[in-house]
CSV table of N, CA and C in Angstrom, one decimal:
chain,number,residue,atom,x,y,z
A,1,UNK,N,0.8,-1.2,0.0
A,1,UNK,CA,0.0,0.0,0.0
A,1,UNK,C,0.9,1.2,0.0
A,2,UNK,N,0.3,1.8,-1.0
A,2,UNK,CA,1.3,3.5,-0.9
A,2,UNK,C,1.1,4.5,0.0
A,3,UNK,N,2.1,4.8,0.5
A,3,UNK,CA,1.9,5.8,1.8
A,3,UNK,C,1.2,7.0,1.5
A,4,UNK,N,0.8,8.3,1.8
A,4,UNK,CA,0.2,9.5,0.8
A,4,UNK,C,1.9,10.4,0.2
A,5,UNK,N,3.0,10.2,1.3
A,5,UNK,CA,3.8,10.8,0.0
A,5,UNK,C,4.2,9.9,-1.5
A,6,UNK,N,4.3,8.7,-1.0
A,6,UNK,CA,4.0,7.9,-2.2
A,6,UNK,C,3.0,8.9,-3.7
A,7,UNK,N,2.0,8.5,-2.8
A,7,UNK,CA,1.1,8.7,-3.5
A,7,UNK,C,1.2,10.1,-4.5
A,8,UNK,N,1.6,11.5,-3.7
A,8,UNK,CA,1.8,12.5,-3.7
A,8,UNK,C,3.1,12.0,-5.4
A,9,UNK,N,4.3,11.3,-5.1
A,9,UNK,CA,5.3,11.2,-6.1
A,9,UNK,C,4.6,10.3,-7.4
A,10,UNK,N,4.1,9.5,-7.2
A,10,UNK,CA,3.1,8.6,-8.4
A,10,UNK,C,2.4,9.9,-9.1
A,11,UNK,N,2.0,10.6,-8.3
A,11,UNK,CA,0.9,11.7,-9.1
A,11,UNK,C,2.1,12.3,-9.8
A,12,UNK,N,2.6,13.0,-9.1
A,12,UNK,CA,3.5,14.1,-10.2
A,12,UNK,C,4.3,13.3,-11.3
A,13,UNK,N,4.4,11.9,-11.1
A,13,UNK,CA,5.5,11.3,-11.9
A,13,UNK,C,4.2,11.2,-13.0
A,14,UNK,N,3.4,10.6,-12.7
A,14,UNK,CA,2.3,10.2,-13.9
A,14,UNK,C,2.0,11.3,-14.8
A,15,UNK,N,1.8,12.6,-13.9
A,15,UNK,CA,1.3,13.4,-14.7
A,15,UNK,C,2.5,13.7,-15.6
A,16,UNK,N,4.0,14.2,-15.2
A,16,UNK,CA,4.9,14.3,-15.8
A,16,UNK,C,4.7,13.7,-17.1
A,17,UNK,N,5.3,12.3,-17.1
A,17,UNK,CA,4.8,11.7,-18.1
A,17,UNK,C,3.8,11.2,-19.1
A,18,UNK,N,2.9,11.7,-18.7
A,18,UNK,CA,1.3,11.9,-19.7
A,18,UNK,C,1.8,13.0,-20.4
A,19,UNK,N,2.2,14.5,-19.6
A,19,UNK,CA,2.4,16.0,-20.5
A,19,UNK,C,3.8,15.6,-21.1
A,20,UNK,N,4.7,15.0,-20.7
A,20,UNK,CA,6.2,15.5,-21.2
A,20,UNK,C,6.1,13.9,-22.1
A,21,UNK,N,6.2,12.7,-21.5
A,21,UNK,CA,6.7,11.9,-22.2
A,21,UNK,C,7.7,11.4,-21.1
A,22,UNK,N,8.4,12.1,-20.2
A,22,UNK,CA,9.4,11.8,-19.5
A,22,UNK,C,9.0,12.2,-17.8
A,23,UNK,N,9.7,12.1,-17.0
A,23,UNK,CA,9.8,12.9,-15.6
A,23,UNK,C,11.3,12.4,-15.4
A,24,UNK,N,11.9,13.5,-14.8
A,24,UNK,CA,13.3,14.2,-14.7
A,24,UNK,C,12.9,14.3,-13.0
A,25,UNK,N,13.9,13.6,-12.0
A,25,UNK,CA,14.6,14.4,-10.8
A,25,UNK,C,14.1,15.4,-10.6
A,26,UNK,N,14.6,16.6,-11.3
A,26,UNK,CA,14.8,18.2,-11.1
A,26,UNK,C,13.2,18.3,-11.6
A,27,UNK,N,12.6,17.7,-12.4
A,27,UNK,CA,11.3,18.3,-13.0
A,27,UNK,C,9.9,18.1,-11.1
A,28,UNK,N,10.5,16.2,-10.9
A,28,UNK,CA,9.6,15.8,-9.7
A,28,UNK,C,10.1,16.7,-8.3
A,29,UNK,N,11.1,17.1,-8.3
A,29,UNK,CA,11.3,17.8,-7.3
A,29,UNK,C,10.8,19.2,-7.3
A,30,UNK,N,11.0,19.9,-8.6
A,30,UNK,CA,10.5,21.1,-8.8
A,30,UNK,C,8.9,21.4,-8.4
A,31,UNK,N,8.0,20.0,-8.8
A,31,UNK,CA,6.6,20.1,-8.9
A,31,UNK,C,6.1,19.5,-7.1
A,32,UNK,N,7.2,19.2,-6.6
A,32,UNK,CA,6.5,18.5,-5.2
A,32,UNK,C,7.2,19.5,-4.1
A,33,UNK,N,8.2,20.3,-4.6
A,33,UNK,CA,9.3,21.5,-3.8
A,33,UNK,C,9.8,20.6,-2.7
A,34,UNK,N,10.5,20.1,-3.6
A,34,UNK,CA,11.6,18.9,-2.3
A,34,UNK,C,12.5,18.8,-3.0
A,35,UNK,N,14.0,18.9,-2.2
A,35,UNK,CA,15.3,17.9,-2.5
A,35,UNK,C,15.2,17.3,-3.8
A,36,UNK,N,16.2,17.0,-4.9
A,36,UNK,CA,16.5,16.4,-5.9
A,36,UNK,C,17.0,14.8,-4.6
A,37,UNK,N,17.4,15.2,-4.2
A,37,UNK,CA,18.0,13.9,-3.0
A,37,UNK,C,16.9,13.3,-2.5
A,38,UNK,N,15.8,14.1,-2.3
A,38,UNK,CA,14.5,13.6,-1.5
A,38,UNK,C,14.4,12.7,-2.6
A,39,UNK,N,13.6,13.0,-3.7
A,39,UNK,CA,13.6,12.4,-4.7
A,39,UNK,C,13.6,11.2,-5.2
A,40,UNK,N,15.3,11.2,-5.3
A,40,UNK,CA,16.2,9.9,-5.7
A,40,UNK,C,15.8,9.2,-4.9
A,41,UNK,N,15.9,9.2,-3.5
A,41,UNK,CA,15.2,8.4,-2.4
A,41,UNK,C,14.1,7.7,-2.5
A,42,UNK,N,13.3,8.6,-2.8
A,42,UNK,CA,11.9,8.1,-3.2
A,42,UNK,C,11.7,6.7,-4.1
A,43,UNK,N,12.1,7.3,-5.2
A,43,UNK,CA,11.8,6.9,-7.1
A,43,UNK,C,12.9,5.4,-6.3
A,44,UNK,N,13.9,5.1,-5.7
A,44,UNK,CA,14.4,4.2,-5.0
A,44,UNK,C,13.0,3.4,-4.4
A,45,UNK,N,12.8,4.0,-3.5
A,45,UNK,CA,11.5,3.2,-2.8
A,45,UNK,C,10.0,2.5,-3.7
A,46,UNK,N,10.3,3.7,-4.4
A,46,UNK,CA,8.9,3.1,-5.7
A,46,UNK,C,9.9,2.1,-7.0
A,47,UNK,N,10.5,2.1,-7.0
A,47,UNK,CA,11.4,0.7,-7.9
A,47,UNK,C,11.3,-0.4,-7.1
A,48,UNK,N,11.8,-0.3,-5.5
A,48,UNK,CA,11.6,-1.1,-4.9
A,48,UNK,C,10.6,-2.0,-4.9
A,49,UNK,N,9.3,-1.1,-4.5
A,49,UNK,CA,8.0,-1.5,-4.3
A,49,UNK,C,7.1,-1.6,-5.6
A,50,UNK,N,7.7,-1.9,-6.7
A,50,UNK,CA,7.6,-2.1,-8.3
A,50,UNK,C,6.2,-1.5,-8.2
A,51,UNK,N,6.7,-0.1,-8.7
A,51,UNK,CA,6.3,0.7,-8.8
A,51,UNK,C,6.4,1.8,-10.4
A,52,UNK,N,8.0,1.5,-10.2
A,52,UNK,CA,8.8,1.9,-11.5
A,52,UNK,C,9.4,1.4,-11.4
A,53,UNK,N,10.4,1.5,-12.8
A,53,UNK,CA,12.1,0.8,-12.8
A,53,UNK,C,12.5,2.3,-12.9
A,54,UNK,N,13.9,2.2,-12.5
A,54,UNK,CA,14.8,3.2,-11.8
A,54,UNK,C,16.0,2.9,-12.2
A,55,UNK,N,16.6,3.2,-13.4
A,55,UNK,CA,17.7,3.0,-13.8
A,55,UNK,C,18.9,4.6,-13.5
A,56,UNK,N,19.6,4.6,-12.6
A,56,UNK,CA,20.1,5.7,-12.4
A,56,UNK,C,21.2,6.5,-13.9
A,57,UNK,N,21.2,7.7,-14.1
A,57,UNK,CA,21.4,8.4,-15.0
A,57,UNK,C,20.6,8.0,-16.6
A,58,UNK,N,19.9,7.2,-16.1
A,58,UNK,CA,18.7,6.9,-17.2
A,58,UNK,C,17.9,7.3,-17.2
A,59,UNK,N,17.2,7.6,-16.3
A,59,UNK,CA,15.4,7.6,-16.1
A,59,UNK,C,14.8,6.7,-15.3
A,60,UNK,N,13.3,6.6,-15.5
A,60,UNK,CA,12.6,5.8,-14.7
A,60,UNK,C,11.6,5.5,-15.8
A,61,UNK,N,10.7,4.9,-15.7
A,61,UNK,CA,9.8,4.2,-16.4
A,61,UNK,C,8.6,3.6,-15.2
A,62,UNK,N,7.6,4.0,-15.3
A,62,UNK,CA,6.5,3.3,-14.5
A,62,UNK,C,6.2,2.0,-15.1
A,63,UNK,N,6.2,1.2,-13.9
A,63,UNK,CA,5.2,0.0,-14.0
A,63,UNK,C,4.0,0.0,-14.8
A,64,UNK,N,3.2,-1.4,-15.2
A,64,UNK,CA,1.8,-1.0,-15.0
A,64,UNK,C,0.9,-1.1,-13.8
A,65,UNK,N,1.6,-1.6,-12.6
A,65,UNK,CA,1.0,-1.2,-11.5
A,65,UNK,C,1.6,0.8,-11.1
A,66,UNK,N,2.1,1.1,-11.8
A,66,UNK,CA,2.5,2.4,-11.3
A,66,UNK,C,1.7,3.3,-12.0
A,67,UNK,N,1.5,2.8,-13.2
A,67,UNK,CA,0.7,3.3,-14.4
A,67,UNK,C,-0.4,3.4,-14.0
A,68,UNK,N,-1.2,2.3,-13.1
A,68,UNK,CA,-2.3,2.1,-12.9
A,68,UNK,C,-2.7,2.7,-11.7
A,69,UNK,N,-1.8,2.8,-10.5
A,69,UNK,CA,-2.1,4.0,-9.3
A,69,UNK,C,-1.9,5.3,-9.8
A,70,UNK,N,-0.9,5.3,-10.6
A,70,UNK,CA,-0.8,6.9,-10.9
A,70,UNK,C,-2.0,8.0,-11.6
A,71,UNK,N,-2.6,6.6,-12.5
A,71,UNK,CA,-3.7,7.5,-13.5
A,71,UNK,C,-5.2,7.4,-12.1
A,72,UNK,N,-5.0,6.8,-11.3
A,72,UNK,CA,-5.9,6.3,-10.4
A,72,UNK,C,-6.4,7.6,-9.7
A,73,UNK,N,-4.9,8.1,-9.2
A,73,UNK,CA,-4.5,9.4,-8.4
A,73,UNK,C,-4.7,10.3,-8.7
A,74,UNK,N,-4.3,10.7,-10.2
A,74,UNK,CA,-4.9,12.2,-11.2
A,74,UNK,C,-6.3,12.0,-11.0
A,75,UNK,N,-7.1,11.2,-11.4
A,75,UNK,CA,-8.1,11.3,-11.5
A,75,UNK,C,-9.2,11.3,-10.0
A,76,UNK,N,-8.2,10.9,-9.3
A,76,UNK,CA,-9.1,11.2,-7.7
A,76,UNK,C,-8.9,12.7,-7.6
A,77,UNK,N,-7.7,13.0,-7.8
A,77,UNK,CA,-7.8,14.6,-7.4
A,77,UNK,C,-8.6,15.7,-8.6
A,78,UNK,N,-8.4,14.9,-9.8
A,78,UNK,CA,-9.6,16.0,-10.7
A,78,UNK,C,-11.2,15.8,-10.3
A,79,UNK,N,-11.1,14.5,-9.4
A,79,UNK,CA,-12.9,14.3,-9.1
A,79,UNK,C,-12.7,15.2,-8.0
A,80,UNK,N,-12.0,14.9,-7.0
A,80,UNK,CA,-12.4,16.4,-5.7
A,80,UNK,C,-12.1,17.7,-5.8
A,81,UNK,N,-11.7,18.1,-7.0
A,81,UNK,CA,-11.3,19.4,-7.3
A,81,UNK,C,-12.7,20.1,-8.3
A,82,UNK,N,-13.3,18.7,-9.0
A,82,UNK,CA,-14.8,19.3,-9.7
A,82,UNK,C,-15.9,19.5,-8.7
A,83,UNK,N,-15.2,18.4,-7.4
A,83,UNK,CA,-16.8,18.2,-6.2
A,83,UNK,C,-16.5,19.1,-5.6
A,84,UNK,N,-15.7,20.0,-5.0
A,84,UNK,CA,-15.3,21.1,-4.7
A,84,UNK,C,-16.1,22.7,-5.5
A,85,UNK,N,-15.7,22.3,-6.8
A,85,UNK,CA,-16.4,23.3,-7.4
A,85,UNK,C,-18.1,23.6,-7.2
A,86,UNK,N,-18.0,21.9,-7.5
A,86,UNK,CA,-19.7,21.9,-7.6
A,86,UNK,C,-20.3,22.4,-6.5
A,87,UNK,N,-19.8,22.1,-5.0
A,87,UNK,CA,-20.5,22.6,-4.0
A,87,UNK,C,-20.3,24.0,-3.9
A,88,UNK,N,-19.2,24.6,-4.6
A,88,UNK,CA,-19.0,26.1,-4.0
A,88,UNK,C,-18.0,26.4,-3.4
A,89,UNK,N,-17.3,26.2,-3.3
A,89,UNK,CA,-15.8,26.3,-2.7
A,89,UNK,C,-14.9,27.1,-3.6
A,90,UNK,N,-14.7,28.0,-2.8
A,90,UNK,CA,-14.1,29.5,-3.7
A,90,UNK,C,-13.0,28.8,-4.4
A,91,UNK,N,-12.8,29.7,-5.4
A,91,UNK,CA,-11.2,28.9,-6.9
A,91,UNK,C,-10.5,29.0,-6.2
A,92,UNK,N,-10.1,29.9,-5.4
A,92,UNK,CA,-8.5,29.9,-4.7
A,92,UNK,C,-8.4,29.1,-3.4
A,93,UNK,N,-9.4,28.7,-3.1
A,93,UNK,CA,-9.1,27.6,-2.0
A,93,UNK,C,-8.5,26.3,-2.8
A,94,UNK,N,-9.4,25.7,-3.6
A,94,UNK,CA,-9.6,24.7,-3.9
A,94,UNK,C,-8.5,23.3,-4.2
A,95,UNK,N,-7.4,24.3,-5.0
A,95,UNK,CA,-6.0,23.2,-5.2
A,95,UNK,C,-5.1,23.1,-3.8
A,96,UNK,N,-5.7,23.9,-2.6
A,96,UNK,CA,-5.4,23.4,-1.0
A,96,UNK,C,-5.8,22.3,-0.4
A,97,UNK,N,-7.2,22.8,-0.6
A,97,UNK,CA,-8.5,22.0,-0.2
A,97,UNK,C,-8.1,20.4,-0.6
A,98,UNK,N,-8.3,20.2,-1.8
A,98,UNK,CA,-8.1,19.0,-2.0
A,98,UNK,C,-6.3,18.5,-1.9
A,99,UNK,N,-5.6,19.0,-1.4
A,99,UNK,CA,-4.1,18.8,-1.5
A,99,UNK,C,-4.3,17.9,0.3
A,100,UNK,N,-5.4,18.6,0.7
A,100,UNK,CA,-5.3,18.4,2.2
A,100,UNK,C,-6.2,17.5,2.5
A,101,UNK,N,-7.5,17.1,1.6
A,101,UNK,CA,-8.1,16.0,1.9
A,101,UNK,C,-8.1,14.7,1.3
A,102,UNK,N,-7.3,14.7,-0.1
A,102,UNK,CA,-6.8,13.6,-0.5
A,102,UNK,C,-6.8,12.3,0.1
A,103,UNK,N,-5.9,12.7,0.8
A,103,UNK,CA,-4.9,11.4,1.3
A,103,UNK,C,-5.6,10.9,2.5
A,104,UNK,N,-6.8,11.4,2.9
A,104,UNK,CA,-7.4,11.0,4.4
A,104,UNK,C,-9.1,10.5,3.8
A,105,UNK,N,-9.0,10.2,2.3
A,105,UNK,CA,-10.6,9.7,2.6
A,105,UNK,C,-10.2,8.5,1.8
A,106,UNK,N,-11.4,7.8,2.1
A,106,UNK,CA,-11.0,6.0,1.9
A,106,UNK,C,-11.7,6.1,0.3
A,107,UNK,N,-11.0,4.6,-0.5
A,107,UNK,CA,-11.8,4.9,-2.1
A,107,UNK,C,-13.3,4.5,-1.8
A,108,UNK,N,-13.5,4.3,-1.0
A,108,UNK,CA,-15.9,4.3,-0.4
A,108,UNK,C,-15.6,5.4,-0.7
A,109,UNK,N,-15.1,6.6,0.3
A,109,UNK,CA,-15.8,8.1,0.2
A,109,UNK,C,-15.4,8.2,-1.3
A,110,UNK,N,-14.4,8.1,-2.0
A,110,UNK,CA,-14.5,8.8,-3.2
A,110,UNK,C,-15.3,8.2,-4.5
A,111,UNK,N,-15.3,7.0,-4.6
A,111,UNK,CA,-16.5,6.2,-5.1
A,111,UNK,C,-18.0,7.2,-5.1
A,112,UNK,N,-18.2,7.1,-3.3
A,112,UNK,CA,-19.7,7.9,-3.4
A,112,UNK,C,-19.5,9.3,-3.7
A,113,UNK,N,-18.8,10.0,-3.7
A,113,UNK,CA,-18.2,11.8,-4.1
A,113,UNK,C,-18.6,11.7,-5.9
A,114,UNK,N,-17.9,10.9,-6.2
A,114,UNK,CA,-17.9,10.2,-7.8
A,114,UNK,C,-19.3,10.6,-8.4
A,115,UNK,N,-20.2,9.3,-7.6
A,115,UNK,CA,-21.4,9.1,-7.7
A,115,UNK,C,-22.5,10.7,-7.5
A,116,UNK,N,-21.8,11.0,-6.2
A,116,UNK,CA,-22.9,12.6,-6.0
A,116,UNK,C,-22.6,13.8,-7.1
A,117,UNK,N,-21.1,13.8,-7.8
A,117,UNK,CA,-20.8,14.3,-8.7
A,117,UNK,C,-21.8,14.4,-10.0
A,118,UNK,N,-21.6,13.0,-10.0
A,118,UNK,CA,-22.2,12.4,-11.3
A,118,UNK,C,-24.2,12.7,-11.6
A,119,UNK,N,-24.6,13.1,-10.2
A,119,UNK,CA,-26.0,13.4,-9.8
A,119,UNK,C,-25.9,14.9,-10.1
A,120,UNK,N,-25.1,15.6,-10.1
A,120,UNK,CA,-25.1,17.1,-10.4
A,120,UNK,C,-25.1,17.3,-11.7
A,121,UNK,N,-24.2,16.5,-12.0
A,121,UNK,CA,-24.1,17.0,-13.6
A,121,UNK,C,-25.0,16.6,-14.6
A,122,UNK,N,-25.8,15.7,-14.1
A,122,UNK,CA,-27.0,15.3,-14.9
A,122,UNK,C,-28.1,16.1,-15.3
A,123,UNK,N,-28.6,16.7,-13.8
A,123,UNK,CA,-29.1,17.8,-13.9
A,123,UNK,C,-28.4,19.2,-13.3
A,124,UNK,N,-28.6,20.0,-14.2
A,124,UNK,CA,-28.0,21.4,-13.9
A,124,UNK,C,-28.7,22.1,-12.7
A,125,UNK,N,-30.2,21.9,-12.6
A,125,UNK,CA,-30.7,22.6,-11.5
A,125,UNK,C,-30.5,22.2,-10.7
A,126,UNK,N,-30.0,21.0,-10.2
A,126,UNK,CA,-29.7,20.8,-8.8
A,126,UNK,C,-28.6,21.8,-8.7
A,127,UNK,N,-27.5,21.8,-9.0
A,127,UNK,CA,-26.7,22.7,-8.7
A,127,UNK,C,-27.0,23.6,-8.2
A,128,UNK,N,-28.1,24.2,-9.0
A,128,UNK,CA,-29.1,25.8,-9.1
A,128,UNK,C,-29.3,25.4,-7.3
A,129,UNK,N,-29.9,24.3,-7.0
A,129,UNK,CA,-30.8,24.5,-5.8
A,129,UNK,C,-29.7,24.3,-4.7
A,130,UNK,N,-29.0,24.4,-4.9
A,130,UNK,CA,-28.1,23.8,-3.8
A,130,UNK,C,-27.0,25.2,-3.8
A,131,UNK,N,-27.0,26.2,-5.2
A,131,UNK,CA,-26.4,27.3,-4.7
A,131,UNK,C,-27.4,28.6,-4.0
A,132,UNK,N,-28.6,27.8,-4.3
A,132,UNK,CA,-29.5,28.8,-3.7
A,132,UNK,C,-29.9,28.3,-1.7
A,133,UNK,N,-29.4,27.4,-1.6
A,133,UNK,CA,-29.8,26.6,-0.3
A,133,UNK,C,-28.4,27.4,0.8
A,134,UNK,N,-27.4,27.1,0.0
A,134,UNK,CA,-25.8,28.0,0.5
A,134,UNK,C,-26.5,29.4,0.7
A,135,UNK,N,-26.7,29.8,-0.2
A,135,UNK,CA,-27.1,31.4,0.3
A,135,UNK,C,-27.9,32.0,0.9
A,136,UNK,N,-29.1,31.1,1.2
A,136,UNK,CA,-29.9,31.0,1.7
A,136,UNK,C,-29.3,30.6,3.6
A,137,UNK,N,-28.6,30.1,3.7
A,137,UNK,CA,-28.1,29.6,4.6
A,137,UNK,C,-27.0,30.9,5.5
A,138,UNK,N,-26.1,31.0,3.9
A,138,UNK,CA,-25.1,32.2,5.0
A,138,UNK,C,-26.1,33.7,5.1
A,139,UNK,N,-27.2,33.6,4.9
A,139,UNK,CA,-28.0,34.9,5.2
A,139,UNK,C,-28.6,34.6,6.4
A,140,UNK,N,-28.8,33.6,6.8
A,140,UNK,CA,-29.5,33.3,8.2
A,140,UNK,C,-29.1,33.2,9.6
C-alpha cells in the first residue's frame, strides 16, 4: 500500500509523463518542492516497491501497477477538485482544499463523491438549488 507521499510522487510522476513523455529528478522535485535527494530516495523506494524501474542516470519508467495507481491518483484529485467546485468552494481555496483532503478519505468516500458528482451533472438545476440553499443559509 502507498503511503500518501508515495502517492503524492506517483501523481506528479504520472502526470509528468502523460504531458512530457518523461519525468526528470529536477522536474519531480520542482513540482512537489523537495530535494533532488529527497527524490532519488523516493523513485528508490517506488522501484523497490515495483512501482517503477529506476535505472540511475537513465530515467525511470512506470510499471503498470504504477501506471495504474498513478492515473488512479490524477483522476481522484480532478474528481475532488470538480466536487469542490460543484459545492462552492471558492477557486483559490480549492487546489489546497483538495491537497489536504486527498490522502485522508477511503476509495468508499470517493466512489460515493464520484457518484454525488455524477447526480449534479446530470441535472443542472440541482446545482441551481443547492447554490440557492448555500445562500440561503449564509443569510441566516
Amino acid at each position: 500500500m502507498a503511503t500518501p507521499s508515495m502517492e503524492d510522487y506517483l501523481e506528479r510522476i504520472y502526470k509528468l509523463i502523460d504531458e512530457k513523455g518523461y519525468a526528470r529528478v529536477s522536474d519531480i522535485a520542482e513540482g512537489l518542492e523537495v530535494h533532488p535527494s529527497s527524490v532519488t530516495k523516493m523513485i528508490q523506494k517506488l522501484d523497490k516497491d515495483n512501482y517503477l524501474i529506476y535505472e540511475k542516470y537513465r530515467g525511470l519508467v512506470l510499471t503498470s501497477k504504477g501506471q495504474k495507481v498513478g492515473k488512479r491518483l490524477v483522476d481522484r484529485h480532478h474528481l475532488l477538485e470538480e466536487f469542490l467546485t460543484i459545492i462552492g468552494v471558492s477557486e483559490e481555496n480549492i487546489y489546497k482544499d483538495v491537497e489536504g483532503i486527498e490522502h485522508h478519505l477511503s476509495w468508499d468516500s470517493i466512489t460515493c463523491i464520484e457518484t454525488l458528482v455524477e447526480y449534479f451533472k446530470r441535472d443542472a438545476t440541482r446545482g441551481e438549488q443547492l447554490f440557492s440553499l448555500k445562500k440561503e443559509l449564509e443569510e441566516s
